[in-house]
PDB file of N, CA and C in Angstrom:
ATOM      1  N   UNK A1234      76.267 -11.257  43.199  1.00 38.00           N
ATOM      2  CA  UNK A1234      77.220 -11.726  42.211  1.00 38.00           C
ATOM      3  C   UNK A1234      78.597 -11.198  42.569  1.00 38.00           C
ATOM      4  N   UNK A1235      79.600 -11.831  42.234  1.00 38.00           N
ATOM      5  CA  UNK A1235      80.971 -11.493  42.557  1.00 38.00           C
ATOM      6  C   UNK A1235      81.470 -11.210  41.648  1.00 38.00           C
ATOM      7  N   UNK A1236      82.924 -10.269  41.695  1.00 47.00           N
ATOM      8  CA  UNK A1236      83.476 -10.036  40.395  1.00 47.00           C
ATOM      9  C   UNK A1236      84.228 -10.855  39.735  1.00 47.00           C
ATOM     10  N   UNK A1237      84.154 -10.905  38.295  1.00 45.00           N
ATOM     11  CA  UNK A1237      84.850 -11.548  37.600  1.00 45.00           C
ATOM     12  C   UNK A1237      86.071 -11.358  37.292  1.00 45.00           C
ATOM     13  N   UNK A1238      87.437 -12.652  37.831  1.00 48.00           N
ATOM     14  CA  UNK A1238      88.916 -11.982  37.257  1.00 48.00           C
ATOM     15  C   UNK A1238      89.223 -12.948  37.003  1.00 48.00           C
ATOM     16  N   UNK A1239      90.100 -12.495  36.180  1.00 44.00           N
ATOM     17  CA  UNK A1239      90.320 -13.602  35.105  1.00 44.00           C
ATOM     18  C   UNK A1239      90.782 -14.932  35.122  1.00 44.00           C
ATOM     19  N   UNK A1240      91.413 -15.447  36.394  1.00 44.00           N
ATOM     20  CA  UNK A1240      91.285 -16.840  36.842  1.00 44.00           C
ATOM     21  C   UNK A1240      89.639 -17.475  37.059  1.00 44.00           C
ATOM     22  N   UNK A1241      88.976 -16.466  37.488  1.00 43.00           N
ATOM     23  CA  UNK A1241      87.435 -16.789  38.344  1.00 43.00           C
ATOM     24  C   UNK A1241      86.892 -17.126  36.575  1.00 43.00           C
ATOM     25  N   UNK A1242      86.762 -16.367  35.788  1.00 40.00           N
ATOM     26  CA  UNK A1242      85.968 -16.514  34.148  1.00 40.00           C
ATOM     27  C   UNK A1242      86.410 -17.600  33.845  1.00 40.00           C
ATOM     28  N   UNK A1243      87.722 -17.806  33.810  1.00 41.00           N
ATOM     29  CA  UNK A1243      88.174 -19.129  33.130  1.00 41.00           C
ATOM     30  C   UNK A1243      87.284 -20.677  33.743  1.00 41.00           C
ATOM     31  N   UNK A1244      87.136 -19.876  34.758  1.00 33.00           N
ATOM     32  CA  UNK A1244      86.678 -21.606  35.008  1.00 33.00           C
ATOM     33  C   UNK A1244      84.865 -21.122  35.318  1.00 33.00           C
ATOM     34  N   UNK A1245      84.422 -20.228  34.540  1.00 54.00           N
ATOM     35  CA  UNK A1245      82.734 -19.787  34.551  1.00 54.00           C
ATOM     36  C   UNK A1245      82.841 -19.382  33.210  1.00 54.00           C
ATOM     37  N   UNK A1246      83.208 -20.373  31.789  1.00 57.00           N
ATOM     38  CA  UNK A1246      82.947 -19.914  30.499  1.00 57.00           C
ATOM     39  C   UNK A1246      81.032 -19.556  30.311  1.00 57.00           C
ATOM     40  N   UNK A1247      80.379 -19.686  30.802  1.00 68.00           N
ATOM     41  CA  UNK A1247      79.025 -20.017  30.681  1.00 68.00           C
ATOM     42  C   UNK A1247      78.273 -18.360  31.442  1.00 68.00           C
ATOM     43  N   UNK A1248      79.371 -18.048  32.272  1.00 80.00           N
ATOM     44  CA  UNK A1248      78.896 -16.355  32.938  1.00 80.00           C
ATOM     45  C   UNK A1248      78.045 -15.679  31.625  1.00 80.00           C
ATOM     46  N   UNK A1249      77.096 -14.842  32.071  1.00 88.00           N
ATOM     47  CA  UNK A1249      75.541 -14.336  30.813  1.00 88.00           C
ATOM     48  C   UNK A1249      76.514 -13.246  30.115  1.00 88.00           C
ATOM     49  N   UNK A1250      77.398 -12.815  30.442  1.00 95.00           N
ATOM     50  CA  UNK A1250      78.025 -11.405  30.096  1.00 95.00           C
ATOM     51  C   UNK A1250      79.012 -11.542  28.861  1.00 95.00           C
ATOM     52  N   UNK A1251      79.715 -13.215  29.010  1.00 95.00           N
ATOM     53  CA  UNK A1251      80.477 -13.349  28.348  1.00 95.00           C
ATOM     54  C   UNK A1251      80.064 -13.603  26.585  1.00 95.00           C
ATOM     55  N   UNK A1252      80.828 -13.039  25.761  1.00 95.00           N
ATOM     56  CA  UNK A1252      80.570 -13.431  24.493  1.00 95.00           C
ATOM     57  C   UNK A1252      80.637 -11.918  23.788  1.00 95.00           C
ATOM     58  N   UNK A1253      79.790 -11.934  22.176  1.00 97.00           N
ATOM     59  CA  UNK A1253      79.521 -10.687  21.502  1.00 97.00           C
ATOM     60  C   UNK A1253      78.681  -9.554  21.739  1.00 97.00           C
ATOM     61  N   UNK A1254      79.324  -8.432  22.039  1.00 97.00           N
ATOM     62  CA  UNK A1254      78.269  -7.217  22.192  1.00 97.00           C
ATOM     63  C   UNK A1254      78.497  -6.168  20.729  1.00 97.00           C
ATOM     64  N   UNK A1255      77.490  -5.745  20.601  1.00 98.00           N
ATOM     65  CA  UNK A1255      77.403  -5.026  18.976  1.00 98.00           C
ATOM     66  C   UNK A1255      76.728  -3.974  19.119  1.00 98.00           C
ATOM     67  N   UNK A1256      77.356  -2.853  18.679  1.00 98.00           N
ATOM     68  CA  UNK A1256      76.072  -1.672  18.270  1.00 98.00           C
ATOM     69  C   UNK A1256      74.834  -1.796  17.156  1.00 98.00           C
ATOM     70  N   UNK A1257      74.073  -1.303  17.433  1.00 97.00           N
ATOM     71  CA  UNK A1257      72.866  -1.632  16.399  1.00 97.00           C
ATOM     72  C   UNK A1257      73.032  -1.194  14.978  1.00 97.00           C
ATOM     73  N   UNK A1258      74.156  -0.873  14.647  1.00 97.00           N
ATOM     74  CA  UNK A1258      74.707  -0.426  13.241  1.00 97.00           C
ATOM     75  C   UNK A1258      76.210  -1.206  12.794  1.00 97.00           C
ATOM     76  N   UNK A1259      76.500  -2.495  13.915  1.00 97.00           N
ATOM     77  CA  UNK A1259      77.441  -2.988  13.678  1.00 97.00           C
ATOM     78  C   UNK A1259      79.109  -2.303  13.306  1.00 97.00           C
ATOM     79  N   UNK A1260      79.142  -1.256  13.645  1.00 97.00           N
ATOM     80  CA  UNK A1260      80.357  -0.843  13.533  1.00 97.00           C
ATOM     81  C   UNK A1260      81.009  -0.996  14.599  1.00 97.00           C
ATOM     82  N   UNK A1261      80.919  -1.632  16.441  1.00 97.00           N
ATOM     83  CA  UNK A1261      81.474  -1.674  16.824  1.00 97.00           C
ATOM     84  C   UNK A1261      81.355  -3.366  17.626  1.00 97.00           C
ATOM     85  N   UNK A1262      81.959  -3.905  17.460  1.00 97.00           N
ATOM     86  CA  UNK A1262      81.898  -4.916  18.166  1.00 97.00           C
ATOM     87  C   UNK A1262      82.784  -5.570  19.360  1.00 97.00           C
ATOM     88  N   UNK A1263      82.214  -5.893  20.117  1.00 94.00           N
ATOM     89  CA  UNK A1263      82.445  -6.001  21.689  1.00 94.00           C
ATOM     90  C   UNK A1263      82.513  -7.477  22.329  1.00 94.00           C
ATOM     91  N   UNK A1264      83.420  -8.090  21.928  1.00 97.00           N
ATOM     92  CA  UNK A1264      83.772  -9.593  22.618  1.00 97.00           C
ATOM     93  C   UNK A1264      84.569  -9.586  24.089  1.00 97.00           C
ATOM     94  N   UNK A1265      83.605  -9.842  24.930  1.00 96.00           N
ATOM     95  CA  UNK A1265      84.112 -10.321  26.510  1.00 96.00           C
ATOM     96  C   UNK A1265      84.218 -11.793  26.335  1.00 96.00           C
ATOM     97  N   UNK A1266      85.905 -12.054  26.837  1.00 95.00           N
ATOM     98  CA  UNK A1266      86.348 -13.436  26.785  1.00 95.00           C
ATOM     99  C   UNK A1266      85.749 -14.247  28.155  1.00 95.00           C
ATOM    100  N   UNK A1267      86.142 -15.446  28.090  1.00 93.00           N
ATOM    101  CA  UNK A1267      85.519 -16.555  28.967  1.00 93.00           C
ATOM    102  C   UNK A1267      86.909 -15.926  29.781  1.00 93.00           C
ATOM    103  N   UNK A1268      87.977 -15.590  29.248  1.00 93.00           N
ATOM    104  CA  UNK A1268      89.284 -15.804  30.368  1.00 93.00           C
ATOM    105  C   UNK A1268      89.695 -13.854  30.847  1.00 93.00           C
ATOM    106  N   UNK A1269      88.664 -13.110  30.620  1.00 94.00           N
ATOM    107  CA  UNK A1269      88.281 -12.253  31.563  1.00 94.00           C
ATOM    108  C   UNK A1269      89.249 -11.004  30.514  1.00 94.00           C
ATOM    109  N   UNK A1270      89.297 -11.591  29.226  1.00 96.00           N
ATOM    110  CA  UNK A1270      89.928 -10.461  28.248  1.00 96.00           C
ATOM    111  C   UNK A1270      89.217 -10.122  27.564  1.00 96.00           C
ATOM    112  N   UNK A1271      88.731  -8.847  26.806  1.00 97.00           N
ATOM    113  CA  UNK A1271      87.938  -8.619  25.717  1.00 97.00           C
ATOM    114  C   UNK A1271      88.803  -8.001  24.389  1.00 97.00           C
ATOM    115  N   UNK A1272      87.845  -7.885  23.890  1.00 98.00           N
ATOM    116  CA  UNK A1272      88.456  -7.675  22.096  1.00 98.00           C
ATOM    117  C   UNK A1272      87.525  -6.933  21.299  1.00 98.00           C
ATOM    118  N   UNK A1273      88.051  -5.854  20.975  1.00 97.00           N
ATOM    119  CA  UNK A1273      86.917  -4.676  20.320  1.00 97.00           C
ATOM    120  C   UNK A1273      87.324  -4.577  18.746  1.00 97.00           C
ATOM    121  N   UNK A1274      86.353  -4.570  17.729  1.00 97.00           N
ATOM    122  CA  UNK A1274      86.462  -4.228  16.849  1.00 97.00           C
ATOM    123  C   UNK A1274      85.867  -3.265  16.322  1.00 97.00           C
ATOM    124  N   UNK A1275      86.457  -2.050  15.694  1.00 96.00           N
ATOM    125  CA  UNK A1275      85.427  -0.812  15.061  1.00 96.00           C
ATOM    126  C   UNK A1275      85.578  -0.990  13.415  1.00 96.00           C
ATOM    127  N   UNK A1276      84.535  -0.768  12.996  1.00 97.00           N
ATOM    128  CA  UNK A1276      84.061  -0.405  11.618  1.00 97.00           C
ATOM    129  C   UNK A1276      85.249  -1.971  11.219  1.00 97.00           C
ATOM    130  N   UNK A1277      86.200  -1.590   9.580  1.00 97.00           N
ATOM    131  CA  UNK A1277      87.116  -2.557   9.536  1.00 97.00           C
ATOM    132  C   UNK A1277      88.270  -3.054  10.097  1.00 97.00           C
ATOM    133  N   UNK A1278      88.464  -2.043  11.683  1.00 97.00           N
ATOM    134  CA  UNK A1278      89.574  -1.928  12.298  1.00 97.00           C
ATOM    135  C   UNK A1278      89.242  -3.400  13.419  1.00 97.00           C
ATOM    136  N   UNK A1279      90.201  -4.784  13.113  1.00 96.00           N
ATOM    137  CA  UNK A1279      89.529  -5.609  13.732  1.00 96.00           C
ATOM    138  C   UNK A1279      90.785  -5.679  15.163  1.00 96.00           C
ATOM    139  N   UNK A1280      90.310  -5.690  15.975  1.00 97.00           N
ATOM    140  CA  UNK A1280      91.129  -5.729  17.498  1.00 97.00           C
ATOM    141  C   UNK A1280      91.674  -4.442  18.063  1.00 97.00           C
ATOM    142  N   UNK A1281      91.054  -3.336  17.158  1.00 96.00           N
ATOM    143  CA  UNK A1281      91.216  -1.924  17.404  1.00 96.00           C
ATOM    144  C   UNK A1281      91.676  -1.607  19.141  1.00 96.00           C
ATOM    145  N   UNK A1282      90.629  -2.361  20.322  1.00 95.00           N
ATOM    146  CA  UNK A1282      90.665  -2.411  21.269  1.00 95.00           C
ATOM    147  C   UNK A1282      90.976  -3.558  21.988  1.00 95.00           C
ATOM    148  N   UNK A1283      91.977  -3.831  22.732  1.00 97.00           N
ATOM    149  CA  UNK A1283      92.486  -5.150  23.809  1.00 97.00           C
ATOM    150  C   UNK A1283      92.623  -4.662  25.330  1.00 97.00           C
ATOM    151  N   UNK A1284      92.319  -5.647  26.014  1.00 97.00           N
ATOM    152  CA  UNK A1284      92.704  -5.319  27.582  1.00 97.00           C
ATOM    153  C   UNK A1284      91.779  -6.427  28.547  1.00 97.00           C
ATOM    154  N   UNK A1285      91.756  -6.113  29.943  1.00 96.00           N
ATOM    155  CA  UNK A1285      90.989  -7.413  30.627  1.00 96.00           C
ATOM    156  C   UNK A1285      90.327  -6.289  31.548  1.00 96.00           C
ATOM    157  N   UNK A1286      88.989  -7.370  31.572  1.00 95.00           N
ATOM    158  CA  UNK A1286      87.646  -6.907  32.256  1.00 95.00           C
ATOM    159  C   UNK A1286      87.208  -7.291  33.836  1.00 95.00           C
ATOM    160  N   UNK A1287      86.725  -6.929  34.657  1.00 94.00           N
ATOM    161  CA  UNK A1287      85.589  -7.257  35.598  1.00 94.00           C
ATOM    162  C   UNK A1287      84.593  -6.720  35.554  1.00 94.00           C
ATOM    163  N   UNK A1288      83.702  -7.746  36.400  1.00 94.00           N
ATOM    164  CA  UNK A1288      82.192  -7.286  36.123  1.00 94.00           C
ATOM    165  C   UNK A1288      81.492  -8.023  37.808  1.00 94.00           C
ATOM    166  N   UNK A1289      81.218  -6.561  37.941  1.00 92.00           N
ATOM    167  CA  UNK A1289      80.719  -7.190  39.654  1.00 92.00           C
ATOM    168  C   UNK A1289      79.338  -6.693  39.234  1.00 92.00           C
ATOM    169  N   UNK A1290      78.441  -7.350  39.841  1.00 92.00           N
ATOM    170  CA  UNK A1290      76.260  -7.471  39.196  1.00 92.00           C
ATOM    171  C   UNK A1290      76.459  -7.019  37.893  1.00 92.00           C
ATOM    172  N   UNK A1291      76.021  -6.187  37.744  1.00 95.00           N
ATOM    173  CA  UNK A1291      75.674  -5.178  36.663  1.00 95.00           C
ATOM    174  C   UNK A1291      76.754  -4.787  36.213  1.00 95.00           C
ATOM    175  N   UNK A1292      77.770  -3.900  36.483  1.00 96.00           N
ATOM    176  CA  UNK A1292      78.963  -3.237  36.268  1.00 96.00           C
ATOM    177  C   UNK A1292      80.170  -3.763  35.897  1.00 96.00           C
ATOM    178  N   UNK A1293      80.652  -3.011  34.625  1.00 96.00           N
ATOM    179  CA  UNK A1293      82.005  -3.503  34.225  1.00 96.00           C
ATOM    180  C   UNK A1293      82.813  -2.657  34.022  1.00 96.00           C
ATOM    181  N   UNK A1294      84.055  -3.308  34.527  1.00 96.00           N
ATOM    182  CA  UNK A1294      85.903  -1.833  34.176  1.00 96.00           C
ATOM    183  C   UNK A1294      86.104  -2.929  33.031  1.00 96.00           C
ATOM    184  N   UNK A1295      86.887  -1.707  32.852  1.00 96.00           N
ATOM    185  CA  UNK A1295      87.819  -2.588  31.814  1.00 96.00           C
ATOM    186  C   UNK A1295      89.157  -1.589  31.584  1.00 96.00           C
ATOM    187  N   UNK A1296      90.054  -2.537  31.865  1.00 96.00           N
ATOM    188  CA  UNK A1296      91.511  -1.507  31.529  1.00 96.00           C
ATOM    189  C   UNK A1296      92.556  -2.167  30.274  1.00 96.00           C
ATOM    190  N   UNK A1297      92.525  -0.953  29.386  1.00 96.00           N
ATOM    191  CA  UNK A1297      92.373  -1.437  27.969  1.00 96.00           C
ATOM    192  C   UNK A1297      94.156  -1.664  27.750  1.00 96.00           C
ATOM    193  N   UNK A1298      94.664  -2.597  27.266  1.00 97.00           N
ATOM    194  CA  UNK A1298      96.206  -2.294  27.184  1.00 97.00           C
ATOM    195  C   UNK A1298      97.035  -1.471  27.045  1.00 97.00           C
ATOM    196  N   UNK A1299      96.650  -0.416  26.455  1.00 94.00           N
ATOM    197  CA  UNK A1299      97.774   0.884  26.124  1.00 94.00           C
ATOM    198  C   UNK A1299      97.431   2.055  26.772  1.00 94.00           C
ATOM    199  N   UNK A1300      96.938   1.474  28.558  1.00 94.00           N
ATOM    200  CA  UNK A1300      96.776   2.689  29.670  1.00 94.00           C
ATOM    201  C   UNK A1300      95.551   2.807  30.068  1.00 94.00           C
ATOM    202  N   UNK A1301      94.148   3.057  28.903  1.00 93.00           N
ATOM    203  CA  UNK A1301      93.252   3.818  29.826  1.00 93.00           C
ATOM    204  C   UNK A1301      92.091   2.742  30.158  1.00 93.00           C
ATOM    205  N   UNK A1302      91.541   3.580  31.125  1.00 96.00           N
ATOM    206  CA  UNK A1302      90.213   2.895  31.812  1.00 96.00           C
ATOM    207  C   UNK A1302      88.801   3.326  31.375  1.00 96.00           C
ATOM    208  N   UNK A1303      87.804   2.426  31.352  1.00 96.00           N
ATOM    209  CA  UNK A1303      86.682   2.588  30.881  1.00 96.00           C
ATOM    210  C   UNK A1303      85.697   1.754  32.132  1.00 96.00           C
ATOM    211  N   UNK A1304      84.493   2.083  31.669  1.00 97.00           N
ATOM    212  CA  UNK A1304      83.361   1.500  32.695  1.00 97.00           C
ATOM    213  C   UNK A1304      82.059   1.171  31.544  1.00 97.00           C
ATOM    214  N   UNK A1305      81.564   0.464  32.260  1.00 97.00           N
ATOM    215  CA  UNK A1305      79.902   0.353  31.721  1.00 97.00           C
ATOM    216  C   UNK A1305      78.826  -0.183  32.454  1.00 97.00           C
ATOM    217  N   UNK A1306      77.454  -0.353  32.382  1.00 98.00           N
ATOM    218  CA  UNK A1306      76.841  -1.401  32.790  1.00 98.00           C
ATOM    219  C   UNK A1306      75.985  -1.949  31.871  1.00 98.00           C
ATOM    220  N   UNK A1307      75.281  -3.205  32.217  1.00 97.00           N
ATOM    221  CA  UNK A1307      73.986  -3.912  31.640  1.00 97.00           C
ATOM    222  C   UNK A1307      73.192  -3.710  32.465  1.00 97.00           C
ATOM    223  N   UNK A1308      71.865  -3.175  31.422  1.00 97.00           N
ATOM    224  CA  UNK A1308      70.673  -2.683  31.975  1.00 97.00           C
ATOM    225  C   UNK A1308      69.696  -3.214  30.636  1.00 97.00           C
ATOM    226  N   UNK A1309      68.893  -4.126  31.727  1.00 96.00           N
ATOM    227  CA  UNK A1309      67.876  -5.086  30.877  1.00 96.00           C
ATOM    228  C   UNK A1309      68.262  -5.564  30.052  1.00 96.00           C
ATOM    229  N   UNK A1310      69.496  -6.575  29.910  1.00 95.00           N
ATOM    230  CA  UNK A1310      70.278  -6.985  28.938  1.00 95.00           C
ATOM    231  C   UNK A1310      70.595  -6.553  27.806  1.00 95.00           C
ATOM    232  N   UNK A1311      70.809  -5.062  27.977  1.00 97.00           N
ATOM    233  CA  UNK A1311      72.238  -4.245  27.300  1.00 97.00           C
ATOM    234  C   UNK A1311      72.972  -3.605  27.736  1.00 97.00           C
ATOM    235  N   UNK A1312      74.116  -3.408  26.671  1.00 98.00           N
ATOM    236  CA  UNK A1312      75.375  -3.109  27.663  1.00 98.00           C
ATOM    237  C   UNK A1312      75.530  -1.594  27.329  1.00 98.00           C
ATOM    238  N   UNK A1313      75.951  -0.742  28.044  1.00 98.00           N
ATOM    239  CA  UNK A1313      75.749   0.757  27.862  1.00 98.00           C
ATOM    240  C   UNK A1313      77.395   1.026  28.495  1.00 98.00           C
ATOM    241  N   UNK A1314      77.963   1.500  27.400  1.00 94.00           N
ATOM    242  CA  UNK A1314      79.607   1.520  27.301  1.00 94.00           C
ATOM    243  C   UNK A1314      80.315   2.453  26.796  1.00 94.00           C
ATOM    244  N   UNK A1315      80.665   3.542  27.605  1.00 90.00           N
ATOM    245  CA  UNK A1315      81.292   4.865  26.738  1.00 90.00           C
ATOM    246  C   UNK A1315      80.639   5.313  26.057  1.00 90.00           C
ATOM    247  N   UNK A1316      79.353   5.448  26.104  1.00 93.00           N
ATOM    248  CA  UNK A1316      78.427   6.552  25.222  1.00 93.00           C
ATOM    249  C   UNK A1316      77.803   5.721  24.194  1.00 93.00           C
ATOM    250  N   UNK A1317      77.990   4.340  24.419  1.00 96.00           N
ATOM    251  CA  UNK A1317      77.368   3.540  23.031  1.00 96.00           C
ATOM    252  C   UNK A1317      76.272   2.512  24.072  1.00 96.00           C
ATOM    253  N   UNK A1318      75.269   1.857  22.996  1.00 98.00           N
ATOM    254  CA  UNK A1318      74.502   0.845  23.745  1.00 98.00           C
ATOM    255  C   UNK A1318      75.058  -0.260  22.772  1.00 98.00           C
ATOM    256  N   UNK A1319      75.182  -1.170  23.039  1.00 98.00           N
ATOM    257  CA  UNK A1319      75.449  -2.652  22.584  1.00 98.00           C
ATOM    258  C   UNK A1319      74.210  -4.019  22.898  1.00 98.00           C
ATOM    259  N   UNK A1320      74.246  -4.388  22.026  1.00 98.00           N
ATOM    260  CA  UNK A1320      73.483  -5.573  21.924  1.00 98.00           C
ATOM    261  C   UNK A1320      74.145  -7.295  22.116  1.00 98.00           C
ATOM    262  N   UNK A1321      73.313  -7.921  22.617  1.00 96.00           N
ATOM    263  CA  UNK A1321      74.119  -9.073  22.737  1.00 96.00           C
ATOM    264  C   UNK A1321      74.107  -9.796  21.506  1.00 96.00           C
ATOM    265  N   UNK A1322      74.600 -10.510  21.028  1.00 93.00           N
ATOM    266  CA  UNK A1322      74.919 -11.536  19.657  1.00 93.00           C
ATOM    267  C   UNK A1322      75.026 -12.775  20.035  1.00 93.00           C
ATOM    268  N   UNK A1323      73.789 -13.277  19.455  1.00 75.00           N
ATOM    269  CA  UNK A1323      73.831 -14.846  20.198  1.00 75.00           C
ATOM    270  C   UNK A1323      74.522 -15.082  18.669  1.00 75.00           C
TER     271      UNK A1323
END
C-alpha cells in the first residue's frame, strides 16, 4: 500500500481508513477525511483537533495545525492513537 496525501485521498474517497474513529466511551471522536484532513472531537469540544494525515499499510502521522506531530496504527481494524484505541463507525 502507498501513502496517502492529500491529492492521492481525494481521488480514493473509498480508502478502508477513511471516515469515523471513536473511543469506546465516545468522548473522542476521530474523522479521517477523503481529502487527507482529519477532524477530532473530544467530549463537547467539537473540532478540538485539525490537521492532515498519511497513512502508509498500517501506519498513520498526522501533523495537527498548531505544530505538533502524532502517530498511530490499525491493528485488526482498530486504530491505536496516542494512548487511546478507537473504533471504526460505520
Amino acid at each position: 500500500m502507498f501513502p496517502i496525501h492529500a491529492e492521492e485521498t481525494m481521488q480514493k474517497p473509498d480508502h478502508p481508513y477513511v471516515g469515523m474513529w471513536v473511543t469506546a466511551d465516545g468522548h473522542v471522536r476521530h474523522e479521517l477525511l477523503p481529502n487527507g484532513r482529519y477532524d477530532e472531537a473530544r467530549g463537547n469540544r467539537e473540532s478540538a483537533y485539525q490537521g492532515r494525515y498519511e497513512v502508509t499499510g498500517d501506519h498513520i502521522e498526522y501533523w495537527d495545525d498548531t505544530g505538533f506531530t502524532a502517530d498511530g496504527d490499525f491493528i485488526d481494524g482498530v486504530l491505536h492513537h496516542a494512548g487511546m484505541i478507537l473504533y471504526r463507525r460505520e
